Amino acid sequence: MSVPHQPAAAAAAARFVDTSSLSPEHQRELAKRLTTLLSHYSHLSDSYIIEFFTEDLWHKLPSRWQHVLQDLSYPQIADLLLDATHGDRRYPSVWPLSLLAFRATAHALAFPRECRRERGRVSGSAKPEEFVENQSQSSLLGHIFRKHVKPKKQHEIRRLGMLVKQLCDQIVCQRVVDVGSGQGHLSRFLSFGFGLSVTAIEADRTLVAMASRFDGQLMWVLEKEKQKKNCSSQLPVSQSSPRHVVGWVNPKASWEVFIKQLSSAECVSEGPLTPSGPSKKKLRGSKHQGHVVQTHHSIDSDGFSEDIEMTSQHQESKKGSSAENCCQCVQAVRQEGGPHPDFVLTGLHACGDLSTTLLRHFVHCPHVRGITSVACCYMKITTKENPTPPGLVEPPSPPGSGQDFVQAEFGYPMSSWVQGLPGHQLSYKAREGACHAVEDYIRRLREKSELLRTHSYRAMLESFIRDVRPDLRRAGIQTIKKSHLLTFTEYARLGLARIGLPPDLPLDSERVEAMLKQQGRVVVYFSLALLLAPVVETLVLLDRMIYLQENGVDSQLVPLFDPNFSPRNFVLVALKPRG
């Protein structure tokens, strides 16, 4: 039976889906609607699925919801609840209007996670088209940028790199600061691929050493390619290797401290370069008037991708170890003197408060002209209610005093508007849920994957744990490899041993069998909570947009990455006018 009716609340909210058309008034109105919805259904977003049995979560749902949801097949859960794009919804029974309104409003209020070109794709595709020929190598990224880089990261650095380049061209700025740079994959692409002057700052000394070593390996490959072809014009443009800085960006520090970190960089070296050997692949591209013509994709302000040709001419690669290159670049920074040059700030999946810190530096620091911010780990954001969430990284040394450090500010909410809305609070669990991959779960449902039993196993084990240890709640068992291939008894033995309980703890077989039969209900309940995940993410990111608007800066949220491949796919883009 088909029910085409859409509740009025959802229809009224449908106008808030394109961030490029959101006026400040619409942003604030959308924030009010989001907080109203989330505060009303906080019992779902705040619940832990491992407490499904111990807290009797199923019977906390409205009885009419229970009746129509309990017999849904896994593909029906995907089509009727989670997939916002699914058009032919055929209901096995008449759903209550409250459930229809909940589903439709959650979809309507959340920012769309696909860029427009991808909305016509067949749903469920696990990887973008660039990986059709080779599942591990992007056909749109040159081989010199694919070494040591996993497919997901290849997809991300190519798209974000070209957006950063477009931003730099728009404001006529060639300097980029990459915060939380890790092994330097994005920095390498920006520097060697586009000739930008890049400073990469990363707190982990080991990752910085690896990034410096990988830079040297890339330069070594370029030199070998030049010798092989005996023509310097066959290499991509490279002004210099990235400058790698070891530093922890303190959320409590002022932007002046951040600038000092960039100017007084510390070098980390793995020692002399020891490359693994020459690349046997040829550079992509064809000869054209003494240059290399390479196919790239540019990302416009709407996140669309359009083919263009970029012609690059090689500048002679610098020789020497990666450590020498790094130190030379750092020395150049120290000797610059005078006013600090302007730059574009970028952070690819900057964790927790790091993303909000970069936005504050963008607003207050006169040297930051633009920003591209891709966030992750929302559960690690500090809030007034939870100023020290689990996993929060503490500074390596206690902060000092004086004007170099600012009054403590929380990661959420950032804007005064959202802070003043009733019910704006987001629990740790709600923010953790916003990090889940909705598209991946939809794919599992449609494939009727055995992985779906994992939540049931953990919820069942929780009830047996509390039988013997009522005080032991939500124990951190961590992931048990291939748990979906185990019987529950095998799973329980491994899980009990991890928390110091006897692995041979007696398990009532009848009780185990009764709970196993409720696996479908566990999946439905988890799906109801997962339906709110994009809504929570939308509120967190909208709060940041409103914060920028309150500080005189317009911004746009672009779904830059394929969400099937990279779940945290939004990039917040903003530019500051000169002066």
Tab-separated table of C-alpha atoms in Angstrom, residues 269-520:
chain	number	residue	atom	x	y	z
A	269	SER	CA	63.857	14.165	10.446
A	270	GLU	CA	64.006	10.464	9.772
A	271	GLY	CA	67.573	10.893	8.591
A	272	PRO	CA	68.892	10.593	5.040
A	273	LEU	CA	66.397	9.670	2.363
A	274	THR	CA	66.277	5.969	1.552
A	275	PRO	CA	63.801	5.587	-1.315
A	276	SER	CA	62.346	2.216	-2.153
A	277	GLY	CA	63.089	2.521	-5.849
A	278	PRO	CA	62.027	4.357	-8.981
A	279	SER	CA	58.429	4.543	-10.067
A	280	LYS	CA	57.766	2.246	-13.001
A	281	LYS	CA	54.615	4.079	-14.034
A	282	LYS	CA	54.569	6.960	-16.459
A	283	LEU	CA	53.157	10.304	-15.519
A	284	ARG	CA	49.602	10.750	-16.755
A	285	GLY	CA	49.204	13.303	-19.497
A	286	SER	CA	50.209	14.034	-23.075
A	287	LYS	CA	52.770	16.313	-24.684
A	288	HIS	CA	51.407	19.663	-25.688
A	289	GLN	CA	53.612	22.601	-26.756
A	290	GLY	CA	56.465	21.580	-24.505
A	291	HIS	CA	54.260	21.138	-21.421
A	292	VAL	CA	52.389	18.334	-19.731
A	293	VAL	CA	48.638	18.587	-20.139
A	294	GLN	CA	46.960	16.827	-17.224
A	295	THR	CA	43.247	16.364	-16.666
A	296	HIS	CA	42.065	17.737	-13.328
A	297	HIS	CA	38.661	18.478	-11.835
A	298	SER	CA	37.828	21.855	-10.366
A	299	ILE	CA	35.230	22.277	-7.643
A	300	ASP	CA	33.047	25.342	-7.917
A	301	SER	CA	31.261	27.069	-5.071
A	302	ASP	CA	28.370	24.604	-5.226
A	303	GLY	CA	30.613	21.602	-4.918
A	304	PHE	CA	30.148	20.658	-8.574
A	305	SER	CA	32.984	19.035	-10.492
A	306	GLU	CA	33.771	20.068	-14.020
A	307	ASP	CA	36.618	18.849	-16.229
A	308	ILE	CA	39.309	21.353	-17.081
A	309	GLU	CA	42.832	21.097	-18.407
A	310	MET	CA	45.696	22.489	-16.394
A	311	THR	CA	49.081	23.042	-18.019
A	312	SER	CA	52.078	22.916	-15.723
A	313	GLN	CA	55.751	23.542	-16.254
A	314	HIS	CA	58.407	22.005	-14.028
A	315	GLN	CA	60.792	23.977	-11.894
A	316	GLU	CA	63.964	22.069	-11.081
A	317	SER	CA	63.488	19.784	-8.062
A	318	LYS	CA	65.697	20.496	-5.093
A	319	LYS	CA	68.162	17.787	-4.147
A	320	GLY	CA	69.180	16.615	-0.706
A	321	SER	CA	67.525	14.838	2.155
A	322	SER	CA	63.974	15.548	3.184
A	323	ALA	CA	65.273	16.885	6.484
A	324	GLU	CA	67.452	19.452	4.731
A	325	ASN	CA	64.532	20.639	2.603
A	326	CYS	CA	62.330	20.969	5.680
A	327	CYS	CA	64.931	22.910	7.664
A	328	GLN	CA	65.700	25.229	4.764
A	329	CYS	CA	62.032	26.116	4.451
A	330	VAL	CA	61.694	26.666	8.193
A	331	GLN	CA	64.753	28.917	8.199
A	332	ALA	CA	63.157	30.967	5.435
A	333	VAL	CA	60.088	31.480	7.608
A	334	ARG	CA	62.212	32.649	10.532
A	335	GLN	CA	64.057	35.161	8.355
A	336	GLU	CA	60.989	36.663	6.726
A	337	GLY	CA	60.630	39.443	9.282
A	338	GLY	CA	58.048	42.175	9.045
A	339	PRO	CA	54.323	41.486	8.889
A	340	HIS	CA	53.265	37.860	8.620
A	341	PRO	CA	52.042	37.047	5.082
A	342	ASP	CA	48.379	36.266	4.436
A	343	PHE	CA	47.348	32.643	3.985
A	344	VAL	CA	44.450	30.241	3.557
A	345	LEU	CA	43.720	27.900	6.460
A	346	THR	CA	42.649	24.318	5.835
A	347	GLY	CA	41.945	21.297	8.018
A	348	LEU	CA	40.971	17.900	6.613
A	349	HIS	CA	38.957	16.078	9.284
A	350	ALA	CA	40.293	18.200	12.104
A	351	CYS	CA	39.168	16.376	15.230
A	352	GLY	CA	36.826	17.781	17.878
A	353	ASP	CA	37.625	21.312	19.042
A	354	LEU	CA	40.438	21.666	16.505
A	355	SER	CA	37.893	22.541	13.799
A	356	THR	CA	36.251	25.194	15.970
A	357	THR	CA	39.653	26.587	16.965
A	358	LEU	CA	40.566	27.060	13.300
A	359	LEU	CA	37.304	28.916	12.704
A	360	ARG	CA	38.047	31.252	15.617
A	361	HIS	CA	41.561	31.891	14.303
A	362	PHE	CA	40.043	32.599	10.882
A	363	VAL	CA	37.695	35.178	12.386
A	364	HIS	CA	40.207	36.939	14.641
A	365	CYS	CA	43.561	36.612	12.867
A	366	PRO	CA	44.048	39.336	10.227
A	367	HIS	CA	46.452	37.130	8.258
A	368	VAL	CA	43.926	34.365	7.500
A	369	ARG	CA	42.082	35.256	4.295
A	370	GLY	CA	40.120	32.071	3.709
A	371	ILE	CA	39.296	28.715	5.252
A	372	THR	CA	38.172	25.253	4.212
A	373	SER	CA	37.147	23.210	7.241
A	374	VAL	CA	36.236	19.508	7.171
A	375	ALA	CA	35.261	18.381	10.662
A	376	CYS	CA	35.053	15.008	12.380
A	377	CYS	CA	34.755	13.441	15.853
A	378	TYR	CA	31.860	15.615	17.032
A	379	MET	CA	31.728	13.654	20.305
A	380	LYS	CA	35.119	15.140	21.259
A	381	ILE	CA	33.782	18.694	21.044
A	382	THR	CA	33.689	20.420	24.419
A	383	THR	CA	30.369	21.741	25.719
A	384	LYS	CA	29.313	23.583	28.862
A	385	GLU	CA	27.591	20.420	30.078
A	386	ASN	CA	30.579	18.208	29.196
A	387	PRO	CA	33.802	20.259	29.143
A	388	THR	CA	36.063	17.179	29.205
A	389	PRO	CA	34.504	14.535	26.912
A	390	PRO	CA	36.166	11.107	26.574
A	391	GLY	CA	39.052	11.174	24.142
A	392	LEU	CA	39.790	14.866	24.662
A	393	VAL	CA	43.448	15.583	23.926
A	394	GLU	CA	45.152	17.492	26.711
A	395	PRO	CA	47.895	20.038	25.957
A	396	PRO	CA	51.466	18.726	26.183
A	397	SER	CA	52.248	21.431	28.741
A	398	PRO	CA	50.028	23.619	30.978
A	399	PRO	CA	48.935	26.869	29.323
A	400	GLY	CA	50.553	30.022	30.554
A	401	SER	CA	48.880	33.236	31.513
A	402	GLY	CA	48.522	36.649	29.975
A	403	GLN	CA	47.268	37.920	26.638
A	404	ASP	CA	48.615	34.934	24.726
A	405	PHE	CA	45.767	32.836	26.087
A	406	VAL	CA	42.067	33.464	25.730
A	407	GLN	CA	39.131	32.749	27.959
A	408	ALA	CA	37.978	29.157	27.628
A	409	GLU	CA	35.402	28.777	24.867
A	410	PHE	CA	33.481	25.618	24.121
A	411	GLY	CA	33.333	23.833	20.791
A	412	TYR	CA	29.518	23.818	20.793
A	413	PRO	CA	27.636	26.004	20.521
A	414	MET	CA	29.876	28.605	18.899
A	415	SER	CA	27.179	31.099	17.947
A	416	SER	CA	25.328	33.357	20.343
A	417	TRP	CA	22.084	32.574	18.528
A	418	VAL	CA	22.178	28.797	19.027
A	419	GLN	CA	23.418	29.276	22.592
A	420	GLY	CA	20.238	31.200	23.335
A	421	LEU	CA	17.838	28.620	21.885
A	422	PRO	CA	15.898	26.443	24.354
A	423	GLY	CA	16.879	22.786	23.991
A	424	HIS	CA	20.055	23.435	21.985
A	425	GLN	CA	22.118	21.079	24.159
A	426	LEU	CA	23.578	18.007	22.448
A	427	SER	CA	24.673	15.067	24.566
A	428	TYR	CA	27.907	13.158	24.044
A	429	LYS	CA	25.888	10.226	22.654
A	430	ALA	CA	23.981	12.408	20.191
A	431	ARG	CA	27.227	13.883	18.876
A	432	GLU	CA	28.845	10.453	18.718
A	433	GLY	CA	25.880	9.182	16.723
A	434	ALA	CA	26.351	12.018	14.230
A	435	CYS	CA	29.667	10.430	13.242
A	436	HIS	CA	28.050	7.206	12.038
A	437	ALA	CA	27.991	6.372	8.340
A	438	VAL	CA	24.316	6.368	7.331
A	439	GLU	CA	25.002	5.331	3.736
A	440	ASP	CA	27.067	2.345	4.858
A	441	TYR	CA	24.282	1.144	7.164
A	442	ILE	CA	21.708	1.477	4.373
A	443	ARG	CA	23.943	-0.698	2.214
A	444	ARG	CA	24.159	-3.334	4.948
A	445	LEU	CA	20.385	-3.353	5.320
A	446	ARG	CA	19.779	-3.848	1.618
A	447	GLU	CA	22.374	-6.618	1.479
A	448	LYS	CA	20.931	-8.222	4.634
A	449	SER	CA	24.486	-8.306	5.946
A	450	GLU	CA	25.444	-10.561	8.818
A	451	LEU	CA	27.207	-7.538	10.296
A	452	LEU	CA	23.790	-6.320	11.452
A	453	ARG	CA	23.813	-8.812	14.318
A	454	THR	CA	26.750	-7.079	16.030
A	455	HIS	CA	24.579	-4.583	17.936
A	456	SER	CA	22.313	-7.375	19.133
A	457	TYR	CA	25.263	-9.394	20.423
A	458	ARG	CA	26.634	-6.437	22.368
A	459	ALA	CA	23.220	-5.568	23.827
A	460	MET	CA	22.700	-9.179	24.871
A	461	LEU	CA	26.113	-9.330	26.502
A	462	GLU	CA	25.377	-6.121	28.420
A	463	SER	CA	22.413	-7.785	30.117
A	464	PHE	CA	24.521	-10.767	31.263
A	465	ILE	CA	27.315	-8.468	32.475
A	466	ARG	CA	24.901	-6.479	34.657
A	467	ASP	CA	23.511	-9.691	36.110
A	468	VAL	CA	26.836	-10.299	37.873
A	469	ARG	CA	28.183	-6.730	37.970
A	470	PRO	CA	25.319	-4.184	38.183
A	471	ASP	CA	27.894	-1.428	38.634
A	472	LEU	CA	29.666	-2.261	35.353
A	473	ARG	CA	27.757	-0.218	32.778
A	474	ARG	CA	28.742	0.193	29.126
A	475	ALA	CA	32.107	-1.485	29.634
A	476	GLY	CA	34.595	-0.776	26.878
A	477	ILE	CA	34.885	-4.133	25.165
A	478	GLN	CA	36.009	-2.592	21.869
A	479	THR	CA	35.543	-4.301	18.515
A	480	ILE	CA	35.724	-8.072	18.379
A	481	LYS	CA	37.009	-9.016	14.944
A	482	LYS	CA	34.553	-10.896	12.714
A	483	SER	CA	32.060	-11.073	15.560
A	484	HIS	CA	29.228	-11.541	13.057
A	485	LEU	CA	30.718	-14.915	12.123
A	486	LEU	CA	30.671	-16.141	15.730
A	487	THR	CA	27.894	-17.689	17.766
A	488	PHE	CA	26.757	-15.545	20.671
A	489	THR	CA	28.422	-17.956	23.128
A	490	GLU	CA	31.772	-17.538	21.350
A	491	TYR	CA	31.294	-13.774	21.225
A	492	ALA	CA	30.389	-13.640	24.935
A	493	ARG	CA	33.481	-15.570	25.992
A	494	LEU	CA	35.762	-13.146	24.172
A	495	GLY	CA	33.895	-10.085	25.475
A	496	LEU	CA	33.750	-11.233	29.105
A	497	ALA	CA	37.478	-11.956	29.165
A	498	ARG	CA	38.242	-8.418	27.971
A	499	ILE	CA	36.584	-6.843	31.022
A	500	GLY	CA	37.962	-9.277	33.579
A	501	LEU	CA	34.890	-11.477	34.011
A	502	PRO	CA	34.989	-15.292	33.800
A	503	PRO	CA	34.710	-16.271	30.110
A	504	ASP	CA	32.784	-19.406	31.103
A	505	LEU	CA	30.035	-17.404	32.821
A	506	PRO	CA	26.797	-19.471	32.613
A	507	LEU	CA	24.435	-18.200	29.895
A	508	ASP	CA	20.768	-19.186	30.063
A	509	SER	CA	20.163	-20.782	26.640
A	510	GLU	CA	16.428	-20.012	26.613
A	511	ARG	CA	17.086	-16.383	27.447
A	512	VAL	CA	19.772	-16.200	24.761
A	513	GLU	CA	17.378	-17.631	22.182
A	514	ALA	CA	14.606	-15.204	23.160
A	515	MET	CA	16.911	-12.200	22.760
A	516	LEU	CA	18.286	-13.460	19.444
A	517	LYS	CA	14.746	-13.438	18.075
A	518	GLN	CA	14.580	-9.688	18.783
A	519	GLN	CA	17.479	-8.830	16.477
A	520	GLY	CA	15.079	-7.184	14.027
